[in-house]
Short mmCIF file of C-alpha atoms in Angstrom, two decimals:
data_model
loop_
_atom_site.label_atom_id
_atom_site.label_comp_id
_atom_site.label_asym_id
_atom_site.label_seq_id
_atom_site.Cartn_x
_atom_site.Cartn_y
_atom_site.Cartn_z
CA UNK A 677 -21.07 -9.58 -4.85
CA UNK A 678 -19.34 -11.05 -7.52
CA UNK A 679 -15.53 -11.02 -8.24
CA UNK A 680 -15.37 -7.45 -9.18
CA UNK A 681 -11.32 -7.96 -9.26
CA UNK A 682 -10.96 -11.20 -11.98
CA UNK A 683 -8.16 -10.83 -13.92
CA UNK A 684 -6.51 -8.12 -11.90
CA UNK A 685 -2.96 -8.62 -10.68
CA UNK A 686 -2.28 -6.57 -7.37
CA UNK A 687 1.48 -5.43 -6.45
CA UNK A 688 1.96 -5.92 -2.67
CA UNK A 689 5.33 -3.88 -1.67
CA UNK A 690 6.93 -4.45 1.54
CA UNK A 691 10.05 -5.52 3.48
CA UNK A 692 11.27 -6.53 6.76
CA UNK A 693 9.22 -5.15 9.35
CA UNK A 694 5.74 -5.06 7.92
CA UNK A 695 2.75 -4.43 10.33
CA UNK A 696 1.48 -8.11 9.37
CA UNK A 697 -2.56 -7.82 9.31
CA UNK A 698 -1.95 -4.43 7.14
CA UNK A 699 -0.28 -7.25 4.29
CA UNK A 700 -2.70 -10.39 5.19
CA UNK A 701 -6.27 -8.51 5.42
CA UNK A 702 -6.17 -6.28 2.51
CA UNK A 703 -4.71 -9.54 0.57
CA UNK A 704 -7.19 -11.67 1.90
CA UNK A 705 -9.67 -9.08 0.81
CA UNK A 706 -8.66 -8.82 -3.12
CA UNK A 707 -8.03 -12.00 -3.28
CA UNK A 708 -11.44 -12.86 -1.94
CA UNK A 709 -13.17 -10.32 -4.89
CA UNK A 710 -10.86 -12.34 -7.39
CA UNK A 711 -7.26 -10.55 -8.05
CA UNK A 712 -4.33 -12.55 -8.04
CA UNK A 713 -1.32 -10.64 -5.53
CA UNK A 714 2.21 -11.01 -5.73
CA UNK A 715 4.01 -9.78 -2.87
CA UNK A 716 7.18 -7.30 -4.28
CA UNK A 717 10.21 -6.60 -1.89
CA UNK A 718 13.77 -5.43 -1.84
CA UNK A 719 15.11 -8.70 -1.26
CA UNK A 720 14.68 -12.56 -2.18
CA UNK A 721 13.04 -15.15 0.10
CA UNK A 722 10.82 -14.28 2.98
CA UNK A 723 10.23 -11.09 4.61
CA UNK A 724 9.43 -10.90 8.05
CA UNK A 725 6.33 -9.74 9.36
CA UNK A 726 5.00 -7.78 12.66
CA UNK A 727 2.71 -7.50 15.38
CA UNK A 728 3.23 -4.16 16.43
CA UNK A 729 6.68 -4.79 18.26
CA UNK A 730 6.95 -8.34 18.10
CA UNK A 731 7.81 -11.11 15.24
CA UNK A 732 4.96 -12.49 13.25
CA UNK A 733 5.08 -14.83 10.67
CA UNK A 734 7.43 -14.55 7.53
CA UNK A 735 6.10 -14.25 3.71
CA UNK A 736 7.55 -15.42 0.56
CA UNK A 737 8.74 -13.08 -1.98
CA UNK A 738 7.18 -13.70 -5.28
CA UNK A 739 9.65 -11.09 -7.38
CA UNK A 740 12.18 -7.76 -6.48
CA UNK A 741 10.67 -4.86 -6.68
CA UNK A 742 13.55 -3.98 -8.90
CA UNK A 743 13.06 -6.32 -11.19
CA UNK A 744 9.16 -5.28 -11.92
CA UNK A 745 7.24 -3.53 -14.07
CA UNK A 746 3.99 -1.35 -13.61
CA UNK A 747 2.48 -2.76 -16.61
CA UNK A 748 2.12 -6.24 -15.03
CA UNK A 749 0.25 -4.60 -12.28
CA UNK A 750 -3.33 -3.13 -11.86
CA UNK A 751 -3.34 -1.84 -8.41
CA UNK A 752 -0.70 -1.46 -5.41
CA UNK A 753 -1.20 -2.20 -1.88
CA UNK A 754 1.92 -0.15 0.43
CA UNK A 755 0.90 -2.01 4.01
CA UNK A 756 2.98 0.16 7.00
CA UNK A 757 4.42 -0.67 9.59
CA UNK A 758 7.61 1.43 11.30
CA UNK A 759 10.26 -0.47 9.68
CA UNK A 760 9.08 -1.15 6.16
CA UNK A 761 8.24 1.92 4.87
CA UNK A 762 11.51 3.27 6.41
CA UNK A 763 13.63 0.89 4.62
CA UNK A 764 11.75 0.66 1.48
CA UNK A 765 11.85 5.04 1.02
CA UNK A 766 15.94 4.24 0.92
CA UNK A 767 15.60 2.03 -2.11
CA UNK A 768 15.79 3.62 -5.31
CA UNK A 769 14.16 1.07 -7.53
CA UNK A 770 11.24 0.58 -5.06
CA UNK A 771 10.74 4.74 -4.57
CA UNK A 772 10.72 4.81 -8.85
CA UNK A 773 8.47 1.94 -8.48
CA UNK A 774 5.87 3.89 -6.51
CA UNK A 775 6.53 7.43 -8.14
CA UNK A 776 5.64 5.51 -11.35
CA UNK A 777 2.78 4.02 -10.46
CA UNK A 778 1.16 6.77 -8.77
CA UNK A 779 1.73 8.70 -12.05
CA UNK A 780 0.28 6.28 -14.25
CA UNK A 781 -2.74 6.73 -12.32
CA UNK A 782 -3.61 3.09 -11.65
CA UNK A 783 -4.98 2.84 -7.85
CA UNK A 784 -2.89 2.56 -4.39
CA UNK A 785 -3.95 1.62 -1.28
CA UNK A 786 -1.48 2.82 1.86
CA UNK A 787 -2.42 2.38 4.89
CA UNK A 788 -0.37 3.29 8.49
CA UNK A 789 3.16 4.51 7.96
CA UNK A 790 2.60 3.41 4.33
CA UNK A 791 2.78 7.15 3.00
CA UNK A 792 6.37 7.16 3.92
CA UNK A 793 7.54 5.87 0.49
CA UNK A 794 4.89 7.68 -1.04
CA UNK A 795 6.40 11.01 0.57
CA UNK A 796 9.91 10.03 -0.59
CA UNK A 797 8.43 9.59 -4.17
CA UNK A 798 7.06 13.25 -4.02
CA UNK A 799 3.37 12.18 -5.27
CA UNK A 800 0.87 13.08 -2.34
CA UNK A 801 1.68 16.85 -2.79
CA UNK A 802 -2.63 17.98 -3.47
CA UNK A 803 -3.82 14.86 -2.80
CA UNK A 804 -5.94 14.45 0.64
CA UNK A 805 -4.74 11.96 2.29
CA UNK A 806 -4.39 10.33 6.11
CA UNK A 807 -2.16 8.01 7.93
CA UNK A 808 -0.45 7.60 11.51
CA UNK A 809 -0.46 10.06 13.50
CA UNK A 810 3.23 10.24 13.34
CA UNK A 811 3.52 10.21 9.65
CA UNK A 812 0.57 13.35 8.76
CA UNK A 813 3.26 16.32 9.70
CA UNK A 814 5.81 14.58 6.82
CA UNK A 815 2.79 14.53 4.59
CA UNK A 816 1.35 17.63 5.50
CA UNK A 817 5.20 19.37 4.68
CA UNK A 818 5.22 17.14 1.53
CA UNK A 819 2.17 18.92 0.15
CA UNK A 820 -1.25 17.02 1.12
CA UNK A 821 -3.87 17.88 2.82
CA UNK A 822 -4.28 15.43 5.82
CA UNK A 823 -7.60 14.77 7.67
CA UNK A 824 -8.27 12.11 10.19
CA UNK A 825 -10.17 9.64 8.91
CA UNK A 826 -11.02 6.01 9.08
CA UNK A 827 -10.36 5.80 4.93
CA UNK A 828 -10.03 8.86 2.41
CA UNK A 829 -10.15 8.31 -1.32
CA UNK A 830 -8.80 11.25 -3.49
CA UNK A 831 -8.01 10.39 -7.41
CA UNK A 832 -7.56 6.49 -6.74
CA UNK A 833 -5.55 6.65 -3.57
CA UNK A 834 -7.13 4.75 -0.55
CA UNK A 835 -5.12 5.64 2.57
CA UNK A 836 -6.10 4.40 6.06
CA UNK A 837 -4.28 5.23 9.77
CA UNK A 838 -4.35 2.03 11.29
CA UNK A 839 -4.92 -1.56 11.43
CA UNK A 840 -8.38 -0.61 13.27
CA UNK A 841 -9.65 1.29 10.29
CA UNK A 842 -8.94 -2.07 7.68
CA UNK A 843 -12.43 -3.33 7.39
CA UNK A 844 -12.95 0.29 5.72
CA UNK A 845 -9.78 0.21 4.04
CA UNK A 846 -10.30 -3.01 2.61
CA UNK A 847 -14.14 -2.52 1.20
CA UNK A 848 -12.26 0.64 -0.50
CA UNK A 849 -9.54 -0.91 -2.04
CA UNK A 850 -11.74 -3.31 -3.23
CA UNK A 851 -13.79 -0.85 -4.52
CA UNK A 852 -11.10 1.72 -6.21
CA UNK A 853 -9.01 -1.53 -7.45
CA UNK A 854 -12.45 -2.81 -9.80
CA UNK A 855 -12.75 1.26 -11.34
CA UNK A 856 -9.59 0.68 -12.63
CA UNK A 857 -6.87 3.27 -13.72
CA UNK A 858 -8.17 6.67 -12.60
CA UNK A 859 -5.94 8.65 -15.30
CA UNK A 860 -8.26 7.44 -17.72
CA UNK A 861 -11.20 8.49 -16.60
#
């Protein structure tokens, strides 16, 4: 197989409350193809992870998402989760963060409740897209088209509805991460 993802450098955004195997599997997987990650939050330290309702394990926060750029980045993974997405679509810097990476075209995976930021950032308006259950009328009244799907790829945008569907999402990502910049193309 390769490592279809050497010398790529993968944002990871997320925050307190992060649906824990939707932030260590996809890792795991880029990582595993040869990308380096570097987990981006609101907040210095550790971030707290989640197993559904209950406390996982906590992560360490490699830089602010405030404090980044898009040009050190070749691809963004937005993990779900109820909480993190929530919080993180009240930030300012991390909303810009994803509005401006979406429009440089570079590729996202989101998987979950993940398109909440996304929806904030007003970039999945034509896009098809899928996600929670609870999070497709937001997207739907945002502008995408929704479909329920295990993965769906449209213009370098992997999106996924739940941690059941991340063997899928993470061959995709994997996949869409080592085409590179879809704006370019």
């Amino acid at each position: 197989m390769g490592m279809p993802l050497r010398n790529k450098t993968i944002a990871i955004l997320a925050t307190d409350g992060f649906e824990q195997v939707e932030l260590t599997e996809p890792k795991q997987a880029v990582e595993q193809a040869g990308a380096t990650t570097r987990i981006l939050s609101l907040k210095d330290g550790e971030i707290q992870g989640m197993h559904h309702d209950k406390k996982g394990d906590t992560f360490k926060v490699d830089a602010l998402v405030a404090d980044a750029s898009i040009d050190d980045f070749d691809a963004l993974i937005l993990p779900g989760g109820v909480a993190n997405p929530d919080a993180l679509r009240l930030d300012q810097a991390a909303v810009d963060f994803v509005r401006d990476f979406t429009n440089s075209g570079k590729p996202i995976g989101v998987i979950c409740h993940g398109p909440w930021i996304m929806v904030e950032a007003d970039v999945v308006g034509g896009r098809t897209m899928t996600a929670w259950p609870s999070v497709r009328t937001d997207l739907r009244n945002a502008g995408a088209e929704v479909v329920d799907e295990e993965v769906v790829t449209d213009r370098g945008i992997v999106s996924s509805r739940n941690p059941d569907d991340l063997p899928a999402f993470c061959r995709k990502i994997v996949e869409e991460f080592a085409e590179g910049n879809h704006a370019t193309r």
